Tab-separated table of C-alpha atoms in Angstrom:
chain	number	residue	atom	x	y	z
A	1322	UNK	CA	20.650	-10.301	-6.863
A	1323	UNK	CA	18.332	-12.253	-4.335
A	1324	UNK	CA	14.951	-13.347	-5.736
A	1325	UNK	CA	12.163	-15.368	-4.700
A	1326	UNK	CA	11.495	-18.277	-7.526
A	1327	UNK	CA	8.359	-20.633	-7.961
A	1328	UNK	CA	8.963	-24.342	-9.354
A	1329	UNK	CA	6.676	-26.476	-9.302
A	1330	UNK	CA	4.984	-25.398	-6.606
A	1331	UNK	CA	8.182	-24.320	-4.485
A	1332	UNK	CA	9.367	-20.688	-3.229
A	1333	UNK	CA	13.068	-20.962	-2.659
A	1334	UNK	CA	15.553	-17.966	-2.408
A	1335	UNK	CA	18.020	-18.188	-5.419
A	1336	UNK	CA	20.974	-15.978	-7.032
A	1337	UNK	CA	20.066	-14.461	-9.648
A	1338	UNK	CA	22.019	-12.030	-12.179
A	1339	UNK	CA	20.407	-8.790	-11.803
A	1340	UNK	CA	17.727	-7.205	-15.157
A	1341	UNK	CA	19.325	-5.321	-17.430
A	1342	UNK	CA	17.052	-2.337	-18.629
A	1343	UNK	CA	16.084	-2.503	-22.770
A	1344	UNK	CA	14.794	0.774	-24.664
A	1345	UNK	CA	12.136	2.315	-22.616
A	1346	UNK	CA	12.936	0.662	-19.886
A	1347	UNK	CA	13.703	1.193	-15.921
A	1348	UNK	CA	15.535	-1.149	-13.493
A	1349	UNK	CA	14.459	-0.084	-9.731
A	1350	UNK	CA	15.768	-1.325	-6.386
A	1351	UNK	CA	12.169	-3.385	-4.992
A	1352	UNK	CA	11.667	-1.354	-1.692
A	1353	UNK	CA	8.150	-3.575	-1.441
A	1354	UNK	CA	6.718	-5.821	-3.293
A	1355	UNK	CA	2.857	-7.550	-1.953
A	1356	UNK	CA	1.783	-10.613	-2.242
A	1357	UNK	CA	-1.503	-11.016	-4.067
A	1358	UNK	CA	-3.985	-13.752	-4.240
A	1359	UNK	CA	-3.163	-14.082	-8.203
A	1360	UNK	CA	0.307	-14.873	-6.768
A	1361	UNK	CA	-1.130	-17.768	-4.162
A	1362	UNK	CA	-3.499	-19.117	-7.151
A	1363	UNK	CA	0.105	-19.249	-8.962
A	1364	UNK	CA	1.329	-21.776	-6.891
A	1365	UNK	CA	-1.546	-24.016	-6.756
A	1366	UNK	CA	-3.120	-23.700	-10.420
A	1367	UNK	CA	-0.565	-22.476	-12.569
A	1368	UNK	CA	-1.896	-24.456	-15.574
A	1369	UNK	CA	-5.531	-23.621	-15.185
A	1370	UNK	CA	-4.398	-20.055	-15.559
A	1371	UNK	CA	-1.911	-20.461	-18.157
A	1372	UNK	CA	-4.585	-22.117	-20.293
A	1373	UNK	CA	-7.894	-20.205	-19.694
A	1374	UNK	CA	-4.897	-16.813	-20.790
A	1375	UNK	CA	-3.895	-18.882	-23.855
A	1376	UNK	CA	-7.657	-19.436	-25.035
A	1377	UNK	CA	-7.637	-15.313	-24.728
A	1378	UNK	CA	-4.286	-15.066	-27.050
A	1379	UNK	CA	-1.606	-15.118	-24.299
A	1380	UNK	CA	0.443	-18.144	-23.813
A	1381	UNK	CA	3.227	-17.153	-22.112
A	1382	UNK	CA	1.344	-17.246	-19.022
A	1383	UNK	CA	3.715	-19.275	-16.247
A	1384	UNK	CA	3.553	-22.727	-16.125
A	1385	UNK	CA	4.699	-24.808	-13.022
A	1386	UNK	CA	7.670	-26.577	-14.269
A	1387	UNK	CA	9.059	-23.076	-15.111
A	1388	UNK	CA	11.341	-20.915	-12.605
A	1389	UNK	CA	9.260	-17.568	-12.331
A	1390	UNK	CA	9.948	-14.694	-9.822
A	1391	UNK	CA	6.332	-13.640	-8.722
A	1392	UNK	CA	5.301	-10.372	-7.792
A	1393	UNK	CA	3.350	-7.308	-9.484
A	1394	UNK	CA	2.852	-4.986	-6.836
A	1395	UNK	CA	5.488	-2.937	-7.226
A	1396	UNK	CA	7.320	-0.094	-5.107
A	1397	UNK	CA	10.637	0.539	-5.760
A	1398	UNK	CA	13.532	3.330	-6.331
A	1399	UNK	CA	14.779	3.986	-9.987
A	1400	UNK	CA	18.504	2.721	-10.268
A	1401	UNK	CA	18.936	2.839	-13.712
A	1402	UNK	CA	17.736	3.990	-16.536
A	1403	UNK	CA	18.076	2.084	-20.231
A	1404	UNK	CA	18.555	3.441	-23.480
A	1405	UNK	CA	15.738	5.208	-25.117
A	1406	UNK	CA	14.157	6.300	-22.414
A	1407	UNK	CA	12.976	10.129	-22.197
A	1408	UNK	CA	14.619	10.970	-18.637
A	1409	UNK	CA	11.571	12.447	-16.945
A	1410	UNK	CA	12.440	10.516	-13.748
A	1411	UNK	CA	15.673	10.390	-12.198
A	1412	UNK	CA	17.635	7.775	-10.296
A	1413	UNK	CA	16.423	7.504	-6.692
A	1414	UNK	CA	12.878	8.512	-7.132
A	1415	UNK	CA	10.398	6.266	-5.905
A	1416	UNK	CA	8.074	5.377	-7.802
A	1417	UNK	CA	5.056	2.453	-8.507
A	1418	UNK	CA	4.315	1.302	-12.705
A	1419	UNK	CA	1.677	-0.712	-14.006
A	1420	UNK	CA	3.396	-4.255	-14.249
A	1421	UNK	CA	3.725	-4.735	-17.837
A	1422	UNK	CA	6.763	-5.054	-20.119
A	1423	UNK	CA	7.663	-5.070	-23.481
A	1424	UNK	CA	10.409	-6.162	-25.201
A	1425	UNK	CA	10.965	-6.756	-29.067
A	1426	UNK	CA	6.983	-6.084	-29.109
A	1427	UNK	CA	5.965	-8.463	-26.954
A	1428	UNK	CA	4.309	-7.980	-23.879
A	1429	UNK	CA	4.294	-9.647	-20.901
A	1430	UNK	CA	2.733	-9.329	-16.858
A	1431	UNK	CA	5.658	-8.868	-15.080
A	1432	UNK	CA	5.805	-11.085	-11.936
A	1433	UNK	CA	3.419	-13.539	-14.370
A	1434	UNK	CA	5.805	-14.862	-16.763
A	1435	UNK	CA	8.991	-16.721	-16.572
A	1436	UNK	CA	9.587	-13.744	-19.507
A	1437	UNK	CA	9.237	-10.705	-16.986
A	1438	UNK	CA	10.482	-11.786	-13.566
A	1439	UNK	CA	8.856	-9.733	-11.198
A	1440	UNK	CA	9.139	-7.742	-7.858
A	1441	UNK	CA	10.280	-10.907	-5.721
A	1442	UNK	CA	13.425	-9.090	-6.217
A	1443	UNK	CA	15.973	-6.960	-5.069
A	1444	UNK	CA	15.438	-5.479	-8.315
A	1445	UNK	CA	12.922	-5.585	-11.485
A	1446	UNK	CA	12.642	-4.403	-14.653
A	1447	UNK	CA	9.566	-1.727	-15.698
A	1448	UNK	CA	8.547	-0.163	-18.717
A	1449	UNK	CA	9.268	3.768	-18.492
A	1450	UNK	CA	5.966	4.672	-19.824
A	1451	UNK	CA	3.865	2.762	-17.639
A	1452	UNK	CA	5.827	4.109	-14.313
A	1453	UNK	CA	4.402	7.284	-12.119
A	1454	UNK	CA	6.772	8.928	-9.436
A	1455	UNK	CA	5.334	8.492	-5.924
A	1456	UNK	CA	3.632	11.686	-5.234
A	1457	UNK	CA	3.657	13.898	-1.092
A	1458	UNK	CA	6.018	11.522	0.222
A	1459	UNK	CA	3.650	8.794	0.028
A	1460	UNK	CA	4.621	6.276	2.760
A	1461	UNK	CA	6.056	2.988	1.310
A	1462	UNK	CA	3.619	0.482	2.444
A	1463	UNK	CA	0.601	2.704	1.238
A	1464	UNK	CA	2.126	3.240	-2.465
A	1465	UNK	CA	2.683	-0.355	-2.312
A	1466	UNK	CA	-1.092	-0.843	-2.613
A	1467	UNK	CA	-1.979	1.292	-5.799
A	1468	UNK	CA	-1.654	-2.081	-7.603
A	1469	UNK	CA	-4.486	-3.646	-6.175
A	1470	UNK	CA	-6.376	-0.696	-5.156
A	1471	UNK	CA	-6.227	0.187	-9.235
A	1472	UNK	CA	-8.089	-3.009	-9.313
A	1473	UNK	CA	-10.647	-2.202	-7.139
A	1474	UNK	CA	-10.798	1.476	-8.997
A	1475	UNK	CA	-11.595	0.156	-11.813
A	1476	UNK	CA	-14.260	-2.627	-10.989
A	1477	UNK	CA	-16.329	0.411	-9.288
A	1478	UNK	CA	-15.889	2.423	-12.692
A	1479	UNK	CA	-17.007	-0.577	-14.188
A	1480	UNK	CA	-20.463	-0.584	-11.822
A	1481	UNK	CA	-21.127	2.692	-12.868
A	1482	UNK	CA	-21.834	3.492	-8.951
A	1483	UNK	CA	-23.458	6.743	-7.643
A	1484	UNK	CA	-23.881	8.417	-4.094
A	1485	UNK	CA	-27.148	7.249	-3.906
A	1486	UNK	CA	-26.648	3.752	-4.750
A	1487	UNK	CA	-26.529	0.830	-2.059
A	1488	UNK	CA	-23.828	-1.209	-3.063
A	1489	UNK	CA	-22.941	-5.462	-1.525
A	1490	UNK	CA	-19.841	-6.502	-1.146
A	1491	UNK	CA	-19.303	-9.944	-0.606
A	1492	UNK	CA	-15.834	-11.289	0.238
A	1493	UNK	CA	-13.616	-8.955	2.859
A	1494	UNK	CA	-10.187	-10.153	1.346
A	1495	UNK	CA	-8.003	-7.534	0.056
A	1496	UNK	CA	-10.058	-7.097	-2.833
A	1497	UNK	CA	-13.362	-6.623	-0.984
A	1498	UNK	CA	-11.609	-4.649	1.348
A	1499	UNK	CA	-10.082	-2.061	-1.373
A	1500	UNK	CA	-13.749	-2.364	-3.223
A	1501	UNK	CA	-15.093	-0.841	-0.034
A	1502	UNK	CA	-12.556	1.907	0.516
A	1503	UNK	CA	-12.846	3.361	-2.977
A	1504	UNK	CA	-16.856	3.080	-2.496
A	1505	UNK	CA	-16.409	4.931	-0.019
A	1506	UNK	CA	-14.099	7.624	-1.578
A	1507	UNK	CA	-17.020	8.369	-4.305
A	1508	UNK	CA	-19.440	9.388	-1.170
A	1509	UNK	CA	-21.632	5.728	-1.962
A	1510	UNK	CA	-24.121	6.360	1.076
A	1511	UNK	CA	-24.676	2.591	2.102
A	1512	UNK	CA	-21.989	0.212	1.606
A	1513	UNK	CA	-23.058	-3.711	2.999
A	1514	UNK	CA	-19.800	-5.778	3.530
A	1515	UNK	CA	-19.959	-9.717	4.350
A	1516	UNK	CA	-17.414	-12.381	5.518
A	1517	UNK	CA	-17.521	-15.335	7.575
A	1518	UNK	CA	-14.126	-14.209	8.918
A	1519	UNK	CA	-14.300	-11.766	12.300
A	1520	UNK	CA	-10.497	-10.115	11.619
A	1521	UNK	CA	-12.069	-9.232	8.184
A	1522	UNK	CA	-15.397	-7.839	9.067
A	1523	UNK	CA	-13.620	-5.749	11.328
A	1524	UNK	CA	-11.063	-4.402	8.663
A	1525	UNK	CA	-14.039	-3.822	6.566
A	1526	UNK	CA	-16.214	-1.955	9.120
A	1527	UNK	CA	-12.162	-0.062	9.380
A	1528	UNK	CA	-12.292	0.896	5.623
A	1529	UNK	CA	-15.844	2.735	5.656
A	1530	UNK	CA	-18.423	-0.318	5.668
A	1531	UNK	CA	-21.556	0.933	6.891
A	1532	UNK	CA	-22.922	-2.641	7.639
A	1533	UNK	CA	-20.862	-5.559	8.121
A	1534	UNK	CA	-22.717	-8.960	8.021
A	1535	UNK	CA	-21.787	-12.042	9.578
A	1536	UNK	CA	-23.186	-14.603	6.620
A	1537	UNK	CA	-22.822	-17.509	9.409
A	1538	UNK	CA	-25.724	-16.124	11.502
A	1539	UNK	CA	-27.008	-13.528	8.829
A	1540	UNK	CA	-27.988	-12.458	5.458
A	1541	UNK	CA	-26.327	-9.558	3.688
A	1542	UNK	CA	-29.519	-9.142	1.340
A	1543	UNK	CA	-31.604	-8.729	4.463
A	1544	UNK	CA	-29.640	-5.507	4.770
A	1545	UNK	CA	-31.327	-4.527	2.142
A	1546	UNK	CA	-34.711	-4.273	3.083
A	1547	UNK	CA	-36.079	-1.101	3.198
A	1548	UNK	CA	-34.231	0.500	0.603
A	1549	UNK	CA	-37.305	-0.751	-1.956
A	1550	UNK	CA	-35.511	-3.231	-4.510
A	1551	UNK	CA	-38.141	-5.780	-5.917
A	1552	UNK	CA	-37.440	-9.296	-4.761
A	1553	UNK	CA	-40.258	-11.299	-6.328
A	1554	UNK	CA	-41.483	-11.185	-10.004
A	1555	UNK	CA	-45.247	-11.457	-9.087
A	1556	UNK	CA	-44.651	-7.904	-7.023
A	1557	UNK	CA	-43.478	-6.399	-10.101
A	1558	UNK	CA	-45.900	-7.707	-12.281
A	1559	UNK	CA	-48.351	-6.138	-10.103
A	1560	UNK	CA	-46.703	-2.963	-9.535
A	1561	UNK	CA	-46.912	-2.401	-13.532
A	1562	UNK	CA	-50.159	-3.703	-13.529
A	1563	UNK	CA	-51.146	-0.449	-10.677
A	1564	UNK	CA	-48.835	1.899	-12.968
A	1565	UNK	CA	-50.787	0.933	-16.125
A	1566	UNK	CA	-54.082	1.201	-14.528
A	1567	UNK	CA	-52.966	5.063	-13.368
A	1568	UNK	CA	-51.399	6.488	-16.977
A	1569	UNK	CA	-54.782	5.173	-18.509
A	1570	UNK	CA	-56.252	7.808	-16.364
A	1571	UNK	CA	-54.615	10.357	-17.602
A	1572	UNK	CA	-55.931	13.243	-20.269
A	1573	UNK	CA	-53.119	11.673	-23.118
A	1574	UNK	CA	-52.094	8.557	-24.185
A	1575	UNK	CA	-50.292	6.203	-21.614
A	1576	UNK	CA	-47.810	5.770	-24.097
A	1577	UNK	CA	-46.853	9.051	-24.454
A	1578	UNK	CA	-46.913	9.608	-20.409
A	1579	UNK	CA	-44.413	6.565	-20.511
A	1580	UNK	CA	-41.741	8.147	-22.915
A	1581	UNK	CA	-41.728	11.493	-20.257
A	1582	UNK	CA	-41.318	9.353	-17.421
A	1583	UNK	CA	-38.730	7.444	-18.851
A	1584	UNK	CA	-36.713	10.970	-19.948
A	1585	UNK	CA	-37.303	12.070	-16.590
A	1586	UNK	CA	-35.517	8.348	-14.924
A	1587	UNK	CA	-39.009	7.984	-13.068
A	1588	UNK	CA	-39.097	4.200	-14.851
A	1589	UNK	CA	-35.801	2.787	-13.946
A	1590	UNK	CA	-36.165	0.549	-11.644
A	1591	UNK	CA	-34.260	0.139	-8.344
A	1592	UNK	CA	-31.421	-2.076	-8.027
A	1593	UNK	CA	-28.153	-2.498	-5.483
A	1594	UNK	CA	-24.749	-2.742	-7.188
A	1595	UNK	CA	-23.441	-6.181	-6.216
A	1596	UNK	CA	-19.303	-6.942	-5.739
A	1597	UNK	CA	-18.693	-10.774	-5.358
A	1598	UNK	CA	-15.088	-10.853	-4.336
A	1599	UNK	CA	-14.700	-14.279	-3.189
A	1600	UNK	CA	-14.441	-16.779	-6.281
A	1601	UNK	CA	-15.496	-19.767	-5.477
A	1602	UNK	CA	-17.251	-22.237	-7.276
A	1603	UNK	CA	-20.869	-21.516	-6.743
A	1604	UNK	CA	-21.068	-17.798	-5.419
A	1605	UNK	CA	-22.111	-16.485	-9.108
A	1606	UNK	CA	-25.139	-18.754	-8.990
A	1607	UNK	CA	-25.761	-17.467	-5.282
A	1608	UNK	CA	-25.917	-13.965	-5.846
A	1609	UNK	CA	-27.919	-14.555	-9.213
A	1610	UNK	CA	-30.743	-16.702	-7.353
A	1611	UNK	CA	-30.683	-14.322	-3.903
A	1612	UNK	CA	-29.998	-10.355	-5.398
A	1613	UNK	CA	-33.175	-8.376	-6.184
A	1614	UNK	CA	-34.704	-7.803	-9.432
A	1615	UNK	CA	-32.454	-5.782	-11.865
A	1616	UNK	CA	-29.101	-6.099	-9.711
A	1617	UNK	CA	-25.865	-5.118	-11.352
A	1618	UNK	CA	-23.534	-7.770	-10.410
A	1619	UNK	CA	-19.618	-6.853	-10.611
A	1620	UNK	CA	-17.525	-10.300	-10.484
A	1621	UNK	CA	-14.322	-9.428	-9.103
A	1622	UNK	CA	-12.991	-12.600	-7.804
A	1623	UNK	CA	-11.149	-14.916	-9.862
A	1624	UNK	CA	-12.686	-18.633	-9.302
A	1625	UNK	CA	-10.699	-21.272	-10.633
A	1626	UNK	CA	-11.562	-24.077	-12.668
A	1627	UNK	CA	-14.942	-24.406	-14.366
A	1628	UNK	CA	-17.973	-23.150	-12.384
A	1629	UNK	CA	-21.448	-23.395	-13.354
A	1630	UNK	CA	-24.590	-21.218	-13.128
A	1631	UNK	CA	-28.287	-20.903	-14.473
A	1632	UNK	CA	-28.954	-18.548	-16.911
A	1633	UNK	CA	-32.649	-18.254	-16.388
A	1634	UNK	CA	-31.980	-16.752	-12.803
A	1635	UNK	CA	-30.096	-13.841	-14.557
A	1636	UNK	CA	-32.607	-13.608	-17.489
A	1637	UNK	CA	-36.020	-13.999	-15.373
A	1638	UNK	CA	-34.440	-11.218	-12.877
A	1639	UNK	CA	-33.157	-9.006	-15.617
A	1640	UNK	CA	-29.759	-8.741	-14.026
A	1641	UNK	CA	-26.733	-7.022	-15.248
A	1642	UNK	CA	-23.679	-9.479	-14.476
A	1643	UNK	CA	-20.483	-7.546	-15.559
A	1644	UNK	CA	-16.638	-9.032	-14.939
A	1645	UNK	CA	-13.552	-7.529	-14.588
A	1646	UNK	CA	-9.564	-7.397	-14.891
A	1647	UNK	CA	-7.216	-5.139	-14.263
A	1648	UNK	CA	-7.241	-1.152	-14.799
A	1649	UNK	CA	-6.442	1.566	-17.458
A	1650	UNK	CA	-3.038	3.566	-16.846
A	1651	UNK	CA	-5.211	6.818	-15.879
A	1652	UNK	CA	-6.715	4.576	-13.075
A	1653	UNK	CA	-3.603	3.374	-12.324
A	1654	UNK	CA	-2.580	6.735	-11.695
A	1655	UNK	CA	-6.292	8.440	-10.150
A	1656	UNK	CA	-5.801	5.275	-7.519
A	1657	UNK	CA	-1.908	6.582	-7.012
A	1658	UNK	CA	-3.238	10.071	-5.867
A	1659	UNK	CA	-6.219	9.035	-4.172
A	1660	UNK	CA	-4.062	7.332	-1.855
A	1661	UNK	CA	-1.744	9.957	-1.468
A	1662	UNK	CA	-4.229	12.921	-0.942
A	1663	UNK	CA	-5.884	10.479	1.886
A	1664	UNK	CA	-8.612	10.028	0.054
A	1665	UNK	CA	-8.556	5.925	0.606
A	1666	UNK	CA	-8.440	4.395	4.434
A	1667	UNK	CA	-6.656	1.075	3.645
A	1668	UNK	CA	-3.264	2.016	5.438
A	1669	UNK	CA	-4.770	-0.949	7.905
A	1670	UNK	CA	-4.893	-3.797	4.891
A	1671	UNK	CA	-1.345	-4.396	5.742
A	1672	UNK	CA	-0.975	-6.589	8.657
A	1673	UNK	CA	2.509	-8.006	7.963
A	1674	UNK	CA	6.062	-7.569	6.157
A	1675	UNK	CA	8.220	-10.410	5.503
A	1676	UNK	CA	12.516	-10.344	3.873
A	1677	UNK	CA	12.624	-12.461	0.693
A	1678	UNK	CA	13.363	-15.309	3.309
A	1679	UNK	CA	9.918	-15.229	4.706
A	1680	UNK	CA	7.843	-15.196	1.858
A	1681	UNK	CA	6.910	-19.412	1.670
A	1682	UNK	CA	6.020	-18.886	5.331
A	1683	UNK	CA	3.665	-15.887	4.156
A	1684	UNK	CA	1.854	-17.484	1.661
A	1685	UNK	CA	0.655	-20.428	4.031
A	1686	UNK	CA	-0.029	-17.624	6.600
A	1687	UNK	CA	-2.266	-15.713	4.370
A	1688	UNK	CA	-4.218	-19.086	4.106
A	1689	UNK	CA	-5.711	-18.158	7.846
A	1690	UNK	CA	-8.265	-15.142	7.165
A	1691	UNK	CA	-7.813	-14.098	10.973
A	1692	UNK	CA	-4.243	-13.791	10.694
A	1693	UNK	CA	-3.473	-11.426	7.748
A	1694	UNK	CA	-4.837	-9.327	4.975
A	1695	UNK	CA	-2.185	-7.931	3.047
A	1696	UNK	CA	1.811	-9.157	3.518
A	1697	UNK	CA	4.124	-6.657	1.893
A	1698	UNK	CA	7.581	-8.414	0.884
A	1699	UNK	CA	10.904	-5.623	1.605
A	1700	UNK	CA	13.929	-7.223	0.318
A	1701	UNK	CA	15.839	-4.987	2.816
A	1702	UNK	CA	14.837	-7.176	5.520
A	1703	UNK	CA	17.364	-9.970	6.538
């Protein structure tokens, strides 16, 4: 088969033999296959990766000097079936799968791991288990994107986000971009986007983004006034200073007014849910020192290399800083049939397709924010 490998830094078209499927195991024909900005950071930091996944017990993480075939965001058609498996989906059904793989008990990211070449194929390998047929005819280039829409399903799980909330997200990429459209999807009333990029602001006003800040000329916390988060500890201080003076007015103890409010929610105090989607070295320090009081921050971009922030900013503000990875297989699949019951507006993420020939020339186009968002690789195309 054709693949796309990564050397030491190089993409190059090679021959490759074509995956046989182990127990458990499906080998589908890619019919797309998108490039994600794990798969740029790849190139570039390989070994940063590799060893920040060793220190949390994986080491077969790829390294440069290997020959890996990239690519987790899998569409393809099932061509084969290998033994073991329970033959609940057939040969020629489309289908997406969470991109892991075992075999002889170990596991490994496929499209991460010169041990589970991934979908910069003609074909790949996928673990039965983990795969979900495409449901309504889903169109190819929208089932393409449960993958990283899964990851933005699960970081808003992880905020624990309501309707009422106001919610920041910071960084318009693809990630920031799906963050918003599954906001969206759970009815979150005020969604702030900001990017220095124009193409991006105006994807994200395209995904649902009630207000879309330019950070060049403007301040995405400004957005927030009105909405009454607490942005200065003496305000707060005197605000509980009011609060005590009123329950010790009261006919019973203050105390015992305080436990009913707090049943009742009336003590919790207001805070935006925060999505910083860029990773970059110094953004976790930005949003600590400019959210309000008693943010929950959700880190969903991946900086590389060491970074540094103050604690005291977090602890002083009481804020709730919460990172993520990945996605359960039930997200996995809620994000398949969101997409496919309409219920996410991203089919405009995906500016561009490229044939495995055109993939290098991708990944230094997705370097220009005004050109692309999302470049979906079909093998099909010569």
């Amino acid at each position: 088969m054709k693949a796309v490998t990564l050397t030491d830094g190089r993409l190059e078209v090679a021959d490759l033999p074509t995956p046989r499927p182990g127990p458990g195991q499906l080998l589908l024909a890619v019919r797309r296959c998108g490039i994600c900005g794990s798969d740029l950071h790849a190139r570039k930091h390989a070994d940063e990766l590799a060893d920040v996944l060793a220190v949390c017990g994986y080491p077969r993480y790829l390294r440069p000097a290997q020959q890996v075939v990239l690519g987790h965001e899998i569409y393809g058609d099932v061509v084969e079936r290998g033994p073991s498996t329970t033959g609940r989906i057939r040969p020629g059904t489309p289908v997406v799968a969470v991109p892991l793989v075992r075999r002889d008990q170990q596991v490994d990211g496929i499209g991460l791991s010169a041990d589970a070449p991934g979908g910069y194929a003609e074909h790949v390998v996928v673990q039965e288990s983990l795969t979900l047929p495409v449901p309504n005819g889903l169109a190819p280039d929208i089932a393409a994107l449960t993958e990283p829409l899964a990851v933005a399903w699960h970081a808003v799980n992880r905020a624990e986000v309501t309707k009422k909330d106001v919610a920041v997200v910071l960084g318009c990429g693809p990630v920031g971009l799906a963050v918003i459209a599954v906001l969206k999807s759970r009815g979150v009333a005020t969604v702030v986007a900001s990017d220095y990029s124009p193409a991006r602001r105006a994807l994200a006003t395209r995904c649902g983004a009630d207000v879309v800040v330019d950070p060049a000329t403007g301040s995405p916390w400004s957005a927030l006034d009105g909405h009454g988060f607490v942005t200065a500890m003496p305000v707060e201080y005197a605000a509980g200073i009011d609060a005590m003076e009123g329950l010790h007015r009261l006919p019973v103890p203050w105390w015992t007014a305080w436990r009913a409010l707090d049943r009742l929610g009336a003590t919790r105090p207001k805070r935006p849910v925060v999505f910083e989607c860029v990773g970059v070295p110094g953004m976790i320090d930005s949003v600590l020192a400019a959210a309000p009081l008693h943010s929950r921050i959700i880190v969903v971009g991946v900086c590389m290399g060491a970074d540094a922030f103050r604690p005291a900013l977090a602890v002083n503000k009481d804020l709730d800083l919460r990172f993520v990875v990945g996605y359960t297989p039930l997200e996995f699949r809620d994000t398949l049939h969101a997409l496919a019951d309409g219920k996410l507006a991203v089919s405009h993420i995906v500016t561009g397709h490229v044939g495995l020939d055109g993939v290098d020339g991708a990944f230094t186009a997705l370097a220009d924010p005004e050109v692309h968002a999302k470049i979906l690789i079909d093998p099909t195309i010569r």
